[in-house]
Short mmCIF file of C-alpha atoms and ligand atoms in Angstrom, two decimals:
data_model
loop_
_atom_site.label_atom_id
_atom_site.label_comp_id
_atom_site.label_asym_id
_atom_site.label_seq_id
_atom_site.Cartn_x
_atom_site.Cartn_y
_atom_site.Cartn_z
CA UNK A 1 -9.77 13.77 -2.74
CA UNK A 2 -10.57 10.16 -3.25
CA UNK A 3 -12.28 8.26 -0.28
CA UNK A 4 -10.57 5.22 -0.73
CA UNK A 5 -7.60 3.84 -2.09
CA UNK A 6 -8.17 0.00 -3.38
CA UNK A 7 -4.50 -1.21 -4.26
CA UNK A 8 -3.11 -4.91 -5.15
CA UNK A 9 0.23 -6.06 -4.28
CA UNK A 10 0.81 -8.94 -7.09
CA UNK A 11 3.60 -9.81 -4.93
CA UNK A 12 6.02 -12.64 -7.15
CA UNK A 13 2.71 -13.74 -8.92
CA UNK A 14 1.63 -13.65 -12.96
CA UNK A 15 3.48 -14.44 -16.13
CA UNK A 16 4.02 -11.11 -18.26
CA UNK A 17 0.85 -12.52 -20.53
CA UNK A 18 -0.92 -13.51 -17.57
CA UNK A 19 -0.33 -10.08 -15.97
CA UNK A 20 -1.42 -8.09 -19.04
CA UNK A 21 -4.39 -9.91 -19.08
CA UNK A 22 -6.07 -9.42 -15.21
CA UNK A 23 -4.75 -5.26 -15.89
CA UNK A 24 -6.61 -5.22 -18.71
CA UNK A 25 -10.09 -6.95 -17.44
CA UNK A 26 -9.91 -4.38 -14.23
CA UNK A 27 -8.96 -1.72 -16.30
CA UNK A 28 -12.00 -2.62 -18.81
CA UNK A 29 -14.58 -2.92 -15.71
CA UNK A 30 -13.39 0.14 -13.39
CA UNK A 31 -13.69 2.41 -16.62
CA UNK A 32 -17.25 1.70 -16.46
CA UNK A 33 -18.04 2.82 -13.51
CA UNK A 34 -19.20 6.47 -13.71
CA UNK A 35 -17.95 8.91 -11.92
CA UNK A 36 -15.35 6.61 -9.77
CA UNK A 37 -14.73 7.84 -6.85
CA UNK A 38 -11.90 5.38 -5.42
CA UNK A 39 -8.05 5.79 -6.41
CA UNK A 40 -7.25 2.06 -8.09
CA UNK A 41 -3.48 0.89 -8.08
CA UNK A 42 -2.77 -2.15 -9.49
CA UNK A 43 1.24 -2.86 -8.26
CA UNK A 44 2.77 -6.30 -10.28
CA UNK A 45 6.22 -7.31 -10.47
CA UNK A 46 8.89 -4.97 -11.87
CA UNK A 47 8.83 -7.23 -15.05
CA UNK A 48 5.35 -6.43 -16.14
CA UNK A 49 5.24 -2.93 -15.48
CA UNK A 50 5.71 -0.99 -18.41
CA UNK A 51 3.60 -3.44 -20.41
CA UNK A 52 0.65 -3.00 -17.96
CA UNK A 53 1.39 0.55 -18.24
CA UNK A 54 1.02 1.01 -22.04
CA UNK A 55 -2.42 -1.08 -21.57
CA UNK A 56 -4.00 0.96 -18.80
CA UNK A 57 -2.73 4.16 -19.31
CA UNK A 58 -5.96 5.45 -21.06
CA UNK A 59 -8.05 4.13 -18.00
CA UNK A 60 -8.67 4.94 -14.35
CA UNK A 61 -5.88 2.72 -13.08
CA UNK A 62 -2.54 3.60 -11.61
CA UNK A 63 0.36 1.71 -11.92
CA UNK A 64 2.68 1.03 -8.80
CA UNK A 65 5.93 -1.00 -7.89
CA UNK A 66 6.19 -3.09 -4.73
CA UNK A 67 10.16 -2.17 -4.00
CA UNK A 68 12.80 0.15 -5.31
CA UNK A 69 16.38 1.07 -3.74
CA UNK A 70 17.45 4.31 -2.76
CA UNK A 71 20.27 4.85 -4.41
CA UNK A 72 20.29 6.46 -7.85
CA UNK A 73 22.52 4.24 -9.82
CA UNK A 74 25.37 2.31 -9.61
CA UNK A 75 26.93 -0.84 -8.22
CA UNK A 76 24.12 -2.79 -6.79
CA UNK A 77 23.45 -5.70 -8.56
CA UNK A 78 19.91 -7.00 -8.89
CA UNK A 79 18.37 -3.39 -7.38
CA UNK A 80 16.15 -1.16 -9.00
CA UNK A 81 16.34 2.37 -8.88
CA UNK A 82 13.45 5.04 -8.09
CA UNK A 83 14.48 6.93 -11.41
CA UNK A 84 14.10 3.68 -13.01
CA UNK A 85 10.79 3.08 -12.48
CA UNK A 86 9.48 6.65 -12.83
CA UNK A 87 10.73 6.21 -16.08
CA UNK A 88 8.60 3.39 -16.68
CA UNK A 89 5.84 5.51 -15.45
CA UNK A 90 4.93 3.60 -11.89
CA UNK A 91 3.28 6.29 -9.71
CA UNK A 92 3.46 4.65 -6.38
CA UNK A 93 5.99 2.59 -4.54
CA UNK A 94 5.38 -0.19 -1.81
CA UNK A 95 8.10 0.13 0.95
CA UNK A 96 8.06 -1.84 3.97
CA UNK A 97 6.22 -4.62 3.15
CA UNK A 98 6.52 -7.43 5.99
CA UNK A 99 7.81 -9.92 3.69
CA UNK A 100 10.46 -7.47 2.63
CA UNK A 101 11.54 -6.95 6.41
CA UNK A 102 11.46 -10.94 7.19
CA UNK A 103 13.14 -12.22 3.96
CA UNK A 104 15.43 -9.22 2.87
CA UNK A 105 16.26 -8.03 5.99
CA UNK A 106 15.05 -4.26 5.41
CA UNK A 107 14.80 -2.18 8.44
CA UNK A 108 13.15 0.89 8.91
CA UNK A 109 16.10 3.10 8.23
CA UNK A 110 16.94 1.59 4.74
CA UNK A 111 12.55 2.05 4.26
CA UNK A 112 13.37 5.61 5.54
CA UNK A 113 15.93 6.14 3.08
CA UNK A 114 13.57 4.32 0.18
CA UNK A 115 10.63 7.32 0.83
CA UNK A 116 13.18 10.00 0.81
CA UNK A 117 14.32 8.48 -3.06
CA UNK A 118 10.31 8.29 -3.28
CA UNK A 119 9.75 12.07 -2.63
CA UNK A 120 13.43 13.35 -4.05
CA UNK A 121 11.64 12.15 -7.76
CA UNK A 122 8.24 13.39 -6.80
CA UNK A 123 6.67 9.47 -6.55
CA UNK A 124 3.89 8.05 -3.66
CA UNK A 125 4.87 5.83 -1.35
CA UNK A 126 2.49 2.94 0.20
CA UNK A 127 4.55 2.64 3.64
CA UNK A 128 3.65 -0.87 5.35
CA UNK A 129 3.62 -1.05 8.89
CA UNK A 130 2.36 -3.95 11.37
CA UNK A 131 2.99 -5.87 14.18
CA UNK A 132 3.89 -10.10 14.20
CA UNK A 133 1.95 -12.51 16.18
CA UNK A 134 3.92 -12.36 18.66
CA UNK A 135 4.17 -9.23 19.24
CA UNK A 136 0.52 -8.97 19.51
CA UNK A 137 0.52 -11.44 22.24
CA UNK A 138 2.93 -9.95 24.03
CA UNK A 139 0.93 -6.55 23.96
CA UNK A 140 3.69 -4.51 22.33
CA UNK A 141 1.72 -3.93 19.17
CA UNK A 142 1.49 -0.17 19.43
CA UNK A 143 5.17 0.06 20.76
CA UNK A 144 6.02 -1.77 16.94
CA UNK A 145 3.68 0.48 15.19
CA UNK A 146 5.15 3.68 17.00
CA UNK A 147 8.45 2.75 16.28
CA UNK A 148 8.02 1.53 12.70
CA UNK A 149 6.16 4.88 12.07
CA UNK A 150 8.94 7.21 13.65
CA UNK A 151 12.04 5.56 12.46
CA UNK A 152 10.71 5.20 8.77
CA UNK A 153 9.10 8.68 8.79
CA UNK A 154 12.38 10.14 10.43
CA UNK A 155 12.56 13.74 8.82
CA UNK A 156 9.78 13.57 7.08
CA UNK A 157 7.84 17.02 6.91
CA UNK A 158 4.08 17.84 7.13
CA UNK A 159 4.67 18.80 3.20
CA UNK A 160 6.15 15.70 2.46
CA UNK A 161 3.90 13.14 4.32
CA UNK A 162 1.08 14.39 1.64
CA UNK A 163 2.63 11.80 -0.55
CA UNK A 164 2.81 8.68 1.49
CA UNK A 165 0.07 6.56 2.24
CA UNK A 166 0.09 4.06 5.10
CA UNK A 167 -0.73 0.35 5.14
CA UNK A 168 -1.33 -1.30 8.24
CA UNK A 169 -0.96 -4.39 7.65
CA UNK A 170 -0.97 -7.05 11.04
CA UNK A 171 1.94 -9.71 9.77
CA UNK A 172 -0.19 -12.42 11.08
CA UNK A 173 -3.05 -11.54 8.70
CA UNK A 174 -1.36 -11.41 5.62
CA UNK A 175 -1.69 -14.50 3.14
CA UNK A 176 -3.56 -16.66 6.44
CA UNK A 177 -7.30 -16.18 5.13
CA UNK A 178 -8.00 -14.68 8.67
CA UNK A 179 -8.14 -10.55 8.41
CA UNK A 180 -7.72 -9.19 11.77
CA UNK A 181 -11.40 -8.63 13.15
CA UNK A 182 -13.09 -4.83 12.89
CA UNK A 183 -12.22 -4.00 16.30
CA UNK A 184 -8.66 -5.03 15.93
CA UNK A 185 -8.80 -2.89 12.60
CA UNK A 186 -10.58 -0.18 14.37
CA UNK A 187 -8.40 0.02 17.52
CA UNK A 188 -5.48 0.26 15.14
CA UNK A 189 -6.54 2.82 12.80
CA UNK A 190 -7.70 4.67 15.32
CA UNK A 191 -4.14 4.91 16.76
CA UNK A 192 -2.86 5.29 13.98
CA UNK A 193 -4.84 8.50 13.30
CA UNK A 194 -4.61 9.89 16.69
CA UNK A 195 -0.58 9.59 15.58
CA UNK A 196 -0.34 11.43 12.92
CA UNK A 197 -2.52 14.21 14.32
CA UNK A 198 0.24 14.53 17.05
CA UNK A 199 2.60 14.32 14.75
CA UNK A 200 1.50 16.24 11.70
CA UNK A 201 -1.40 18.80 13.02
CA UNK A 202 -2.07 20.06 9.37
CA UNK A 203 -2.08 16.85 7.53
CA UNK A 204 -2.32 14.29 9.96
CA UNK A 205 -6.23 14.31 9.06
CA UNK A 206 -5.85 13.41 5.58
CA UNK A 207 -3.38 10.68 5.72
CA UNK A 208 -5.06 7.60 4.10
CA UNK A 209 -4.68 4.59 6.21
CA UNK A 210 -5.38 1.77 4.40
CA UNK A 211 -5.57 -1.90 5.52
CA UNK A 212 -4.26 -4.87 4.63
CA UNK A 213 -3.83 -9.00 5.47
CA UNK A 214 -6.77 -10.97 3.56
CA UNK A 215 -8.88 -8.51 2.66
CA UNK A 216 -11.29 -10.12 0.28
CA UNK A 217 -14.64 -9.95 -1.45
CA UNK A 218 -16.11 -11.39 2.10
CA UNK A 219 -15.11 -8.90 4.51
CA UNK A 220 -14.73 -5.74 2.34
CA UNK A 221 -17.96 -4.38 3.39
CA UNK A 222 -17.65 -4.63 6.98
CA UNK A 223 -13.70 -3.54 7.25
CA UNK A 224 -13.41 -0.44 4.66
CA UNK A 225 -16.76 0.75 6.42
CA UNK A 226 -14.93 1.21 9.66
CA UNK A 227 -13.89 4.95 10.92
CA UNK A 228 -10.38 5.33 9.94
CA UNK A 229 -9.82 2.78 7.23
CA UNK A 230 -9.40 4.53 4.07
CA UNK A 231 -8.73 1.66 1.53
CA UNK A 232 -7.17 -1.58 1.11
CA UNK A 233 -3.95 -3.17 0.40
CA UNK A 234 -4.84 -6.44 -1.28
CA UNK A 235 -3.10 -9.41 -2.21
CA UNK A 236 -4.59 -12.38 -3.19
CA UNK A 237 -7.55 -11.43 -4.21
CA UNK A 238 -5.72 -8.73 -6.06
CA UNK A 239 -5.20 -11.65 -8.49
CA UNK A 240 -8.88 -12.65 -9.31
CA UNK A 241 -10.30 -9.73 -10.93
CA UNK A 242 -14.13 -10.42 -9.40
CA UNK A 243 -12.79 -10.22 -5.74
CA UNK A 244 -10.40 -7.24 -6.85
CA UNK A 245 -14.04 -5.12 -8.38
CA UNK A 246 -16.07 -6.53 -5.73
CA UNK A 247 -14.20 -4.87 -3.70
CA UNK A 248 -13.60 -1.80 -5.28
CA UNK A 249 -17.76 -1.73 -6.05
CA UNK A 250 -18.13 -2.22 -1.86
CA UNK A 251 -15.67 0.97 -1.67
CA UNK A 252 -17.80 3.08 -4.32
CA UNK A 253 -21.02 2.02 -2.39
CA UNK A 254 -19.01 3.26 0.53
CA UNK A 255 -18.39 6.49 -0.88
CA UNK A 256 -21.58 7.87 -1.82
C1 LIG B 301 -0.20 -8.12 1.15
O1 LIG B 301 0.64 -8.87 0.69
O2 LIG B 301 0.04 -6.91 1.24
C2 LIG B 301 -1.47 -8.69 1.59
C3 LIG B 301 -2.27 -7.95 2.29
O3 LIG B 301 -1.72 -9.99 1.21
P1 LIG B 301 -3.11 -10.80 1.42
O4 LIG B 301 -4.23 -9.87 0.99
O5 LIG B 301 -2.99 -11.97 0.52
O6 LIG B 301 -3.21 -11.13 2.86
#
């Protein structure tokens, strides 16, 4: 079992050439690292997948998507299907992401019905949680989080939840430059934890919680050393390969 999962959301970012290129310098660097002891995910638009994948495949890195739709096939224009992008070997699937609830309008029963596609073809899922700004101020950020986390994990069983990984991800963090501080981080992971322990007494334990909103180079050290926090979800500095292996070296250093 890795301790840490370091993963980059490209988000809409990176020509196809452009793309190749930063998967290829990551890929280069992480294979040098002996005995690695993080899980690396590198997740670019649906475009550049396969291509990434034929460059990385011989390395350490795992490719991801940051969307799919649950239905199999059909007559839904512009969607992409779960079997598609198995087929173009992705491994993991973001669902959830805030900027998928805010612009698209997901809620958590269509994300529900993205992880069951997820598990039906044997895929990971990265489910994003987190509360808004004003939610926080309001002090209803663990009534969001519980209520994300139930209604987008609605039938899923202890087996299942083996193969989804959460990202907490405070809305207010994301893309600002200001990460939410460690005891923020900390008094949400541990929730988050004590959650799925209730919830899933077997495999609660082992459920990787990773964080996420502008995570950098900076503040790696001090947020993936905190209890709880078992990666990263990363996207700007997902872009810049330096901040993306400076992090991943502060999670090896981590690990030891
Ligand atoms: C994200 O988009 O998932 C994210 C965490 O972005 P950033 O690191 O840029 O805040």
């Amino acid at each position: 079992m890795n301790k840490f999962i370091i993963a980059g959301n490209w988000k809409m970012n990176t020509t196809i050439t452009d793309g190749v290129e930063i998967a290829k310098n990551i890929a280069l660097n992480v294979d040098q690292i002996a005995n690695l002891k993080s899980k690396i995910i590198i997740c670019p638009p649906f475009t550049h997948i396969y291509s990434i994948f034929k460059e990385v495949c011989k390395s350490k890195i795992s490719v991801g998507a940051q969307n799919c739709y649950f239905e199999q096939k059909g007559a839904f224009t512009g969607e992409i299907s779960v079997d598609m992008l198995k087929a173009v070997e992705c491994q993991y699937i973001i669902v959830g992401h805030s900027e998928r609830r805010l612009y698209f309008k997901e809620s958590n029963s269509d994300i529900n019905k993205k992880i069951k596609a997820i598990l039906t073809n044997k895929l990971n899922t990265i489910l994003c949680i987190g509360e808004t700004l004003e939610q926080r101020k309001n002090g209803t950020t663990f009534d969001v989080l519980k209520k994300q986390l139930d209604e987008c994990l609605a039938d899923i069983s202890e087996e299942e939840i083996k193969n989804i990984v959460i990202a907490y991800e405070p809305v207010w963090a994301i893309g600002t430059g200001v990460s939410a501080s460690i005891n923020e981080v900390k008094e949400a992971h541990d929730w988050m934890r004590s959650y799925f322990e209730k919830k899933y007494p077997n495999a609660g334990k082992d459920i990787y919680l990773l964080y996420g909103g502008s995570l950098n180079d900076k503040n790696a050290p001090e947020i993936l050393a905190v209890e709880n926090v078992n990666g990263g979800l990363i996207g700007g500095a997902a872009l810049v390969p330096e901040k993306f292996l400076s992090i991943i070296d502060t999670a090896e250093k981590l690990s030891v």
